[in-house]
């Protein structure tokens, strides 16, 4: 019998959809996949070359648990320059981004304490909160996914400890303005909470500007900022990212890291060091994503029966639809009848929606969304 703590955890919804796709592909079907959220590009060559060169030179050993000092320094520099966050190497812990979400909660939350989660949220947050023995409290946002602080106030209890969100947002593509984030910071400070700010899509913004709430002076001791290399540099398989936080949280998280992962993979840390010098590849990929975003938006807008918040960042669109059909049923029908993979909205806290990851070729976008249109026309 497995533990009740793990028994209550779901398998990742996005991963189940891509497993299903693999099955259909093996059966000889062409699948149009808008399922999994990862860039289709290969990691830029100079990053791979540098990591391999370092490996050949013998950098294949354990590193310090918090990360190679030179990388921590480079990340602190990047935080100052790009995010306006006043950090030194001692505020940085190098670790895969999803693991850093776990480390942040493990370090902040006592069993039963509550974490506010604005919906729609990243699909893994509820289970990561559960796994770390916290209690998820979902808070609604308005029709433009803006925070409603009057409403949010109602969800505060003596057990509320943190607020967790990502910006740009997976799944909606929303990019919060500095004004909205300053108002969020006021709410965090008024209620003496921690803010866990997942900024993994920070480089993929097509409209609006990145603003990191950790840059607000009063928020310095209250914010854990997370980011990583997966999305910006097409490095999902390298499993490398980082958290930037006040010293006590970094020390706590580092203890957990020592007794779990030991350290992030050495080779990936060298790859990350090179990546931080490479603004050019990021800009090129962003340009391609911008074209795909425009194409996706224009095609989705043609479909009768769906509504669309126009995404400003990340590589997702999150249409809502007006039928009574459950979103898991809709996704399964799209897969079985039209060979198109989308991810249902319910696991993101938004029933009646589905998520499209447009991190795929323009040909797949055209054909796949064409098929979605046929599906809606035949409903
Ligand atoms: N946060 C968000 C919002 C994400 O979308 C993802 C990846 N889908 C992660 C964290 C995890 O990133 P990584 O795979 O680099 O651990």
CSV table of C-alpha atoms and ligand atoms in Angstrom, one decimal:
chain,number,residue,atom,x,y,z
A,1,UNK,CA,0.0,0.0,0.0
A,2,UNK,CA,1.5,3.4,-0.9
A,3,UNK,CA,1.2,6.3,1.5
A,4,UNK,CA,-2.0,8.3,1.7
A,5,UNK,CA,0.1,11.4,1.0
A,6,UNK,CA,1.1,10.1,-2.5
A,7,UNK,CA,-2.3,8.3,-3.0
A,8,UNK,CA,-3.9,11.7,-3.1
A,9,UNK,CA,-1.6,13.0,-5.9
A,10,UNK,CA,-2.7,12.9,-9.6
A,11,UNK,CA,-0.7,12.1,-12.6
A,12,UNK,CA,0.1,15.1,-14.7
A,13,UNK,CA,-2.8,15.8,-17.1
A,14,UNK,CA,-0.5,17.1,-19.8
A,15,UNK,CA,1.7,14.0,-19.6
A,16,UNK,CA,-1.3,11.6,-19.8
A,17,UNK,CA,-2.4,13.3,-23.1
A,18,UNK,CA,1.0,13.0,-24.6
A,19,UNK,CA,1.1,9.3,-23.6
A,20,UNK,CA,-2.1,8.8,-25.5
A,21,UNK,CA,-0.6,10.5,-28.5
A,22,UNK,CA,2.3,8.2,-28.4
A,23,UNK,CA,-0.1,5.2,-28.5
A,24,UNK,CA,-2.0,6.6,-31.5
A,25,UNK,CA,1.3,7.4,-33.3
A,26,UNK,CA,2.5,3.9,-32.7
A,27,UNK,CA,-0.7,2.7,-34.4
A,28,UNK,CA,0.3,4.7,-37.5
A,29,UNK,CA,-2.0,7.8,-37.1
A,30,UNK,CA,-0.7,11.3,-37.8
A,31,UNK,CA,-1.4,13.3,-34.6
A,32,UNK,CA,-1.7,17.1,-34.4
A,33,UNK,CA,-0.4,17.8,-30.9
A,34,UNK,CA,-1.0,21.0,-29.0
A,35,UNK,CA,-0.5,19.0,-25.8
A,36,UNK,CA,2.8,19.2,-24.0
A,37,UNK,CA,4.3,22.6,-23.1
A,38,UNK,CA,7.8,22.5,-24.4
A,39,UNK,CA,9.7,24.3,-27.2
A,40,UNK,CA,10.1,22.1,-30.3
A,41,UNK,CA,13.5,23.6,-30.9
A,42,UNK,CA,16.7,21.7,-30.0
A,43,UNK,CA,18.9,23.5,-27.4
A,44,UNK,CA,21.2,26.0,-29.2
A,45,UNK,CA,24.4,24.3,-30.3
A,46,UNK,CA,26.9,26.4,-28.5
A,47,UNK,CA,25.2,25.5,-25.2
A,48,UNK,CA,25.5,21.8,-26.0
A,49,UNK,CA,29.1,22.2,-27.1
A,50,UNK,CA,30.1,24.1,-24.0
A,51,UNK,CA,28.5,21.6,-21.6
A,52,UNK,CA,30.1,18.7,-23.4
A,53,UNK,CA,33.5,20.4,-23.5
A,54,UNK,CA,33.3,20.9,-19.7
A,55,UNK,CA,32.2,17.2,-19.3
A,56,UNK,CA,35.2,16.0,-21.4
A,57,UNK,CA,37.5,18.1,-19.2
A,58,UNK,CA,36.3,16.2,-16.2
A,59,UNK,CA,33.5,18.4,-14.8
A,60,UNK,CA,31.4,15.3,-14.2
A,61,UNK,CA,31.4,15.3,-10.4
A,62,UNK,CA,29.1,16.5,-7.6
A,63,UNK,CA,28.9,20.2,-7.4
A,64,UNK,CA,28.2,22.2,-4.2
A,65,UNK,CA,24.6,21.5,-3.3
A,66,UNK,CA,23.4,25.0,-3.9
A,67,UNK,CA,25.1,25.1,-7.3
A,68,UNK,CA,28.4,26.0,-8.9
A,69,UNK,CA,29.4,29.4,-7.4
A,70,UNK,CA,30.2,30.9,-10.7
A,71,UNK,CA,26.7,30.0,-12.0
A,72,UNK,CA,25.0,31.4,-8.8
A,73,UNK,CA,26.9,34.6,-9.3
A,74,UNK,CA,25.9,34.8,-13.0
A,75,UNK,CA,22.2,34.2,-12.0
A,76,UNK,CA,22.4,36.9,-9.3
A,77,UNK,CA,23.8,39.3,-12.0
A,78,UNK,CA,21.0,38.3,-14.4
A,79,UNK,CA,18.4,38.9,-11.6
A,80,UNK,CA,19.8,42.4,-11.1
A,81,UNK,CA,20.1,43.3,-14.7
A,82,UNK,CA,16.9,41.8,-16.1
A,83,UNK,CA,14.5,41.5,-13.1
A,84,UNK,CA,15.8,44.4,-11.1
A,85,UNK,CA,16.0,42.1,-8.1
A,86,UNK,CA,18.7,42.9,-5.6
A,87,UNK,CA,20.3,39.4,-5.1
A,88,UNK,CA,23.7,38.0,-4.4
A,89,UNK,CA,24.9,34.5,-5.1
A,90,UNK,CA,23.9,33.6,-1.5
A,91,UNK,CA,20.2,34.2,-2.5
A,92,UNK,CA,20.4,31.7,-5.3
A,93,UNK,CA,19.8,28.0,-5.3
A,94,UNK,CA,20.3,26.1,-8.5
A,95,UNK,CA,17.8,23.2,-9.0
A,96,UNK,CA,15.3,22.1,-11.7
A,97,UNK,CA,12.4,24.6,-11.7
A,98,UNK,CA,9.6,22.1,-10.8
A,99,UNK,CA,11.8,20.9,-8.0
A,100,UNK,CA,12.3,24.4,-6.8
A,101,UNK,CA,8.5,24.8,-6.5
A,102,UNK,CA,8.6,21.8,-4.2
A,103,UNK,CA,11.6,23.2,-2.3
A,104,UNK,CA,9.9,26.6,-1.8
A,105,UNK,CA,6.8,25.0,-0.4
A,106,UNK,CA,8.7,22.5,1.7
A,107,UNK,CA,10.6,25.4,3.2
A,108,UNK,CA,7.7,27.7,3.8
A,109,UNK,CA,4.6,25.6,4.6
A,110,UNK,CA,3.9,23.7,7.8
A,111,UNK,CA,1.4,20.8,7.4
A,112,UNK,CA,-2.2,22.2,6.9
A,113,UNK,CA,-1.1,25.7,6.1
A,114,UNK,CA,-2.9,27.3,3.2
A,115,UNK,CA,-1.6,28.5,-0.2
A,116,UNK,CA,-3.8,30.9,-2.3
A,117,UNK,CA,-3.8,29.9,-5.9
A,118,UNK,CA,-5.5,32.2,-8.5
A,119,UNK,CA,-7.4,30.2,-11.1
A,120,UNK,CA,-6.6,29.3,-13.9
A,121,UNK,CA,-3.3,27.9,-12.5
A,122,UNK,CA,-0.4,25.8,-13.7
A,123,UNK,CA,-1.7,22.2,-13.7
A,124,UNK,CA,1.0,20.9,-11.3
A,125,UNK,CA,0.5,23.4,-8.5
A,126,UNK,CA,-2.4,21.7,-6.6
A,127,UNK,CA,-0.5,18.4,-6.4
A,128,UNK,CA,2.8,20.1,-5.5
A,129,UNK,CA,1.0,21.9,-2.7
A,130,UNK,CA,-0.6,18.6,-1.5
A,131,UNK,CA,2.7,16.7,-1.8
A,132,UNK,CA,4.2,19.3,0.6
A,133,UNK,CA,1.3,19.0,3.0
A,134,UNK,CA,-0.2,22.4,2.3
A,135,UNK,CA,-3.8,23.1,1.6
A,136,UNK,CA,-4.7,24.7,-1.7
A,137,UNK,CA,-7.2,27.5,-1.6
A,138,UNK,CA,-8.3,28.5,-5.1
A,139,UNK,CA,-9.2,32.1,-5.7
A,140,UNK,CA,-11.1,33.3,-8.7
A,141,UNK,CA,-9.9,36.0,-11.1
A,142,UNK,CA,-12.0,38.3,-13.3
A,143,UNK,CA,-12.9,37.8,-16.9
A,144,UNK,CA,-9.5,39.2,-17.9
A,145,UNK,CA,-7.7,37.1,-15.3
A,146,UNK,CA,-7.0,40.1,-13.2
A,147,UNK,CA,-6.9,39.6,-9.4
A,148,UNK,CA,-9.9,40.6,-7.4
A,149,UNK,CA,-8.5,41.7,-4.1
A,150,UNK,CA,-11.9,42.3,-2.4
A,151,UNK,CA,-12.8,38.7,-3.3
A,152,UNK,CA,-9.4,37.3,-2.4
A,153,UNK,CA,-9.6,38.9,1.1
A,154,UNK,CA,-12.5,36.5,1.9
A,155,UNK,CA,-10.2,33.6,1.5
A,156,UNK,CA,-7.6,34.7,4.0
A,157,UNK,CA,-7.5,32.7,7.3
A,158,UNK,CA,-5.1,32.5,10.2
A,159,UNK,CA,-3.6,29.5,8.3
A,160,UNK,CA,-2.9,31.4,5.0
A,161,UNK,CA,0.8,31.4,4.5
A,162,UNK,CA,1.6,32.0,0.8
A,163,UNK,CA,0.3,33.1,-2.6
A,164,UNK,CA,1.6,31.2,-5.6
A,165,UNK,CA,1.2,32.1,-9.3
A,166,UNK,CA,3.1,32.2,-12.5
A,167,UNK,CA,3.6,35.2,-14.8
A,168,UNK,CA,3.4,35.0,-17.9
A,169,UNK,CA,0.7,32.6,-17.1
A,170,UNK,CA,0.5,28.9,-18.1
A,171,UNK,CA,-2.3,28.2,-19.3
A,172,UNK,CA,-3.9,31.6,-20.3
A,173,UNK,CA,-0.9,33.5,-21.8
A,174,UNK,CA,-1.7,36.5,-19.5
A,175,UNK,CA,1.1,38.9,-18.7
A,176,UNK,CA,0.4,40.9,-15.6
A,177,UNK,CA,1.2,44.6,-15.7
A,178,UNK,CA,3.5,46.3,-13.2
A,179,UNK,CA,0.4,48.0,-11.8
A,180,UNK,CA,-1.4,44.7,-11.1
A,181,UNK,CA,1.7,43.2,-9.5
A,182,UNK,CA,2.2,46.3,-7.3
A,183,UNK,CA,-1.4,45.9,-6.1
A,184,UNK,CA,-0.7,42.2,-5.5
A,185,UNK,CA,2.4,43.1,-3.5
A,186,UNK,CA,0.3,45.4,-1.3
A,187,UNK,CA,-2.1,42.5,-0.7
A,188,UNK,CA,0.8,40.1,0.2
A,189,UNK,CA,2.3,42.7,2.7
A,190,UNK,CA,-1.1,43.6,4.2
A,191,UNK,CA,-1.8,39.9,4.9
A,192,UNK,CA,1.8,39.0,5.9
A,193,UNK,CA,2.1,36.2,3.3
A,194,UNK,CA,5.0,34.8,1.2
A,195,UNK,CA,4.8,35.2,-2.6
A,196,UNK,CA,6.0,32.4,-4.8
A,197,UNK,CA,6.5,34.0,-8.2
A,198,UNK,CA,7.1,31.4,-10.9
A,199,UNK,CA,8.6,33.4,-13.8
A,200,UNK,CA,9.7,30.5,-16.0
A,201,UNK,CA,8.2,32.1,-19.2
A,202,UNK,CA,9.7,35.5,-18.5
A,203,UNK,CA,11.5,35.6,-21.9
A,204,UNK,CA,8.5,34.8,-23.9
A,205,UNK,CA,6.5,38.0,-23.9
A,206,UNK,CA,4.9,39.4,-27.1
A,207,UNK,CA,2.8,42.2,-25.6
A,208,UNK,CA,3.5,44.0,-22.4
A,209,UNK,CA,6.6,43.9,-20.2
A,210,UNK,CA,8.0,41.6,-17.6
A,211,UNK,CA,7.9,42.9,-14.0
A,212,UNK,CA,9.2,40.9,-11.1
A,213,UNK,CA,7.4,41.6,-7.8
A,214,UNK,CA,10.6,40.5,-6.0
A,215,UNK,CA,12.1,43.8,-7.2
A,216,UNK,CA,9.8,45.8,-4.9
A,217,UNK,CA,12.0,46.7,-1.9
A,218,UNK,CA,9.4,45.8,0.8
A,219,UNK,CA,8.9,42.4,-0.9
A,220,UNK,CA,12.5,41.3,-0.8
A,221,UNK,CA,12.0,39.2,2.4
A,222,UNK,CA,8.7,37.9,1.3
A,223,UNK,CA,9.3,36.7,-2.3
A,224,UNK,CA,10.6,33.5,-3.7
A,225,UNK,CA,11.3,34.1,-7.4
A,226,UNK,CA,11.6,31.0,-9.6
A,227,UNK,CA,12.8,30.7,-13.1
A,228,UNK,CA,14.8,28.3,-15.3
A,229,UNK,CA,16.3,27.4,-18.7
A,230,UNK,CA,13.6,25.0,-20.0
A,231,UNK,CA,11.4,27.4,-21.9
A,232,UNK,CA,13.8,30.3,-22.7
A,233,UNK,CA,16.6,28.2,-24.1
A,234,UNK,CA,14.7,25.0,-25.2
A,235,UNK,CA,16.4,23.0,-22.4
A,236,UNK,CA,13.6,21.0,-20.9
A,237,UNK,CA,15.6,17.8,-20.9
A,238,UNK,CA,18.5,19.3,-19.0
A,239,UNK,CA,16.4,19.8,-15.9
A,240,UNK,CA,17.9,23.0,-14.8
A,241,UNK,CA,16.5,26.2,-13.2
A,242,UNK,CA,16.8,28.2,-9.9
A,243,UNK,CA,15.2,29.9,-7.1
A,244,UNK,CA,16.0,33.3,-5.7
A,245,UNK,CA,14.9,34.0,-2.1
A,246,UNK,CA,15.8,35.5,1.3
A,247,UNK,CA,18.8,33.8,2.9
A,248,UNK,CA,16.8,31.7,5.5
A,249,UNK,CA,14.6,30.2,2.7
A,250,UNK,CA,17.7,29.4,0.6
A,251,UNK,CA,19.4,27.7,3.6
A,252,UNK,CA,16.3,25.7,4.3
A,253,UNK,CA,15.8,24.7,0.7
A,254,UNK,CA,19.5,23.8,0.4
A,255,UNK,CA,19.1,21.3,3.3
A,256,UNK,CA,16.2,19.6,1.5
A,257,UNK,CA,18.2,19.6,-1.7
A,258,UNK,CA,21.2,18.0,0.1
A,259,UNK,CA,19.0,15.2,1.3
A,260,UNK,CA,17.1,14.6,-1.9
A,261,UNK,CA,18.8,15.6,-5.2
A,262,UNK,CA,22.3,16.3,-3.6
A,263,UNK,CA,22.9,18.9,-6.4
A,264,UNK,CA,21.6,19.8,-9.8
A,265,UNK,CA,23.3,17.9,-12.7
A,266,UNK,CA,26.9,19.2,-13.2
A,267,UNK,CA,26.8,19.1,-17.0
A,268,UNK,CA,23.5,21.0,-17.0
A,269,UNK,CA,24.9,23.7,-14.8
A,270,UNK,CA,27.7,24.3,-17.3
A,271,UNK,CA,25.1,24.5,-20.1
A,272,UNK,CA,23.1,27.0,-18.0
A,273,UNK,CA,26.2,29.1,-17.6
A,274,UNK,CA,26.6,29.3,-21.3
A,275,UNK,CA,22.9,30.0,-21.8
A,276,UNK,CA,23.1,33.1,-19.7
A,277,UNK,CA,25.4,34.6,-22.3
A,278,UNK,CA,23.1,33.8,-25.1
A,279,UNK,CA,20.5,36.5,-25.7
A,280,UNK,CA,20.5,36.0,-29.4
A,281,UNK,CA,19.0,32.4,-29.4
A,282,UNK,CA,16.3,33.5,-27.0
A,283,UNK,CA,15.4,36.5,-29.3
A,284,UNK,CA,15.2,34.2,-32.4
A,285,UNK,CA,13.0,31.6,-30.7
A,286,UNK,CA,10.8,34.4,-29.3
A,287,UNK,CA,10.3,35.8,-32.8
A,288,UNK,CA,9.2,32.4,-34.1
A,289,UNK,CA,6.8,31.9,-31.2
A,290,UNK,CA,5.4,35.4,-31.9
A,291,UNK,CA,4.5,34.4,-35.4
A,292,UNK,CA,2.9,31.2,-34.2
A,293,UNK,CA,1.0,33.1,-31.6
A,294,UNK,CA,-0.4,35.5,-34.2
A,295,UNK,CA,-1.4,32.6,-36.5
A,296,UNK,CA,-3.0,30.6,-33.6
A,297,UNK,CA,-5.0,33.7,-32.5
A,298,UNK,CA,-6.2,34.5,-36.0
A,299,UNK,CA,-7.3,30.9,-36.7
A,300,UNK,CA,-9.0,30.5,-33.3
A,301,UNK,CA,-10.9,33.7,-33.7
A,302,UNK,CA,-12.5,32.3,-36.8
A,303,UNK,CA,-14.2,29.5,-34.9
A,304,UNK,CA,-17.8,29.9,-33.9
A,305,UNK,CA,-18.6,28.9,-30.4
A,306,UNK,CA,-15.3,29.7,-28.7
A,307,UNK,CA,-14.1,32.8,-26.8
A,308,UNK,CA,-10.5,33.7,-26.5
A,309,UNK,CA,-8.3,35.8,-24.2
A,310,UNK,CA,-5.6,37.0,-26.5
A,311,UNK,CA,-2.4,35.6,-25.1
A,312,UNK,CA,0.4,38.1,-24.4
A,313,UNK,CA,3.1,35.6,-23.3
A,314,UNK,CA,4.3,32.0,-22.9
A,315,UNK,CA,3.2,29.7,-25.7
A,316,UNK,CA,-0.4,28.8,-24.9
A,317,UNK,CA,-3.9,29.9,-25.9
A,318,UNK,CA,-6.8,29.0,-23.6
A,319,UNK,CA,-10.1,29.1,-25.5
A,320,UNK,CA,-13.4,28.9,-23.6
A,321,UNK,CA,-16.4,27.3,-25.3
A,322,UNK,CA,-20.1,27.6,-24.9
A,323,UNK,CA,-21.4,24.0,-25.1
A,324,UNK,CA,-22.4,22.0,-22.1
A,325,UNK,CA,-19.8,19.3,-22.9
A,326,UNK,CA,-17.3,18.5,-20.2
A,327,UNK,CA,-13.8,19.5,-21.2
A,328,UNK,CA,-12.2,16.1,-20.8
A,329,UNK,CA,-14.9,14.6,-23.1
A,330,UNK,CA,-14.3,17.4,-25.6
A,331,UNK,CA,-10.5,16.7,-25.6
A,332,UNK,CA,-11.0,13.0,-25.9
A,333,UNK,CA,-13.4,13.5,-28.9
A,334,UNK,CA,-10.9,15.8,-30.6
A,335,UNK,CA,-8.2,13.2,-30.2
A,336,UNK,CA,-10.3,10.2,-31.2
A,337,UNK,CA,-12.2,11.8,-34.1
A,338,UNK,CA,-9.8,14.4,-35.4
A,339,UNK,CA,-6.4,13.2,-34.1
A,340,UNK,CA,-5.8,16.5,-32.4
A,341,UNK,CA,-4.4,16.8,-28.9
A,342,UNK,CA,-5.5,19.7,-26.6
A,343,UNK,CA,-5.4,19.7,-22.8
A,344,UNK,CA,-8.7,20.0,-20.9
A,345,UNK,CA,-9.2,23.1,-18.8
A,346,UNK,CA,-10.5,21.5,-15.6
A,347,UNK,CA,-7.1,20.4,-14.3
A,348,UNK,CA,-6.1,24.1,-14.6
A,349,UNK,CA,-9.1,25.1,-12.5
A,350,UNK,CA,-11.0,26.4,-15.5
A,351,UNK,CA,-13.8,24.0,-16.7
A,352,UNK,CA,-15.2,24.8,-20.2
A,353,UNK,CA,-11.8,25.6,-21.6
A,354,UNK,CA,-9.0,23.8,-23.3
A,355,UNK,CA,-5.4,24.6,-23.6
A,356,UNK,CA,-3.5,24.8,-26.9
A,357,UNK,CA,0.3,24.8,-26.7
A,358,UNK,CA,1.5,26.5,-29.9
A,359,UNK,CA,5.1,25.5,-29.5
A,360,UNK,CA,4.8,23.5,-32.7
A,361,UNK,CA,5.2,24.2,-36.4
A,362,UNK,CA,3.0,26.6,-38.3
A,363,UNK,CA,1.9,23.7,-40.5
A,364,UNK,CA,0.7,21.7,-37.5
A,365,UNK,CA,-1.0,24.9,-36.2
A,366,UNK,CA,-2.9,25.4,-39.5
A,367,UNK,CA,-4.0,21.8,-39.9
A,368,UNK,CA,-4.7,21.2,-36.3
A,369,UNK,CA,-6.8,24.3,-35.7
A,370,UNK,CA,-8.6,23.6,-39.0
A,371,UNK,CA,-9.6,20.3,-37.5
A,372,UNK,CA,-10.7,21.9,-34.2
A,373,UNK,CA,-12.9,24.3,-36.3
A,374,UNK,CA,-14.5,21.3,-38.1
A,375,UNK,CA,-15.2,19.7,-34.7
A,376,UNK,CA,-17.0,22.8,-33.5
A,377,UNK,CA,-18.9,23.1,-36.8
A,378,UNK,CA,-20.2,19.6,-36.4
A,379,UNK,CA,-21.2,19.9,-32.7
B,1,LIG,N1,6.2,26.3,-13.9
B,1,LIG,C1,5.4,26.4,-15.0
B,1,LIG,C2,4.4,27.5,-15.0
B,1,LIG,C3,5.6,25.5,-16.1
B,1,LIG,O1,4.8,25.7,-17.1
B,1,LIG,C4,6.6,24.5,-16.0
B,1,LIG,C5,6.8,23.5,-17.2
B,1,LIG,N2,5.7,23.1,-17.8
B,1,LIG,C6,7.4,24.5,-14.9
B,1,LIG,C7,7.2,25.4,-13.9
B,1,LIG,C8,8.4,23.4,-14.7
B,1,LIG,O2,9.6,23.7,-15.4
B,1,LIG,P1,10.7,22.6,-15.6
B,1,LIG,O3,10.3,21.5,-16.5
B,1,LIG,O4,11.8,23.4,-16.1
B,1,LIG,O5,11.0,22.0,-14.2
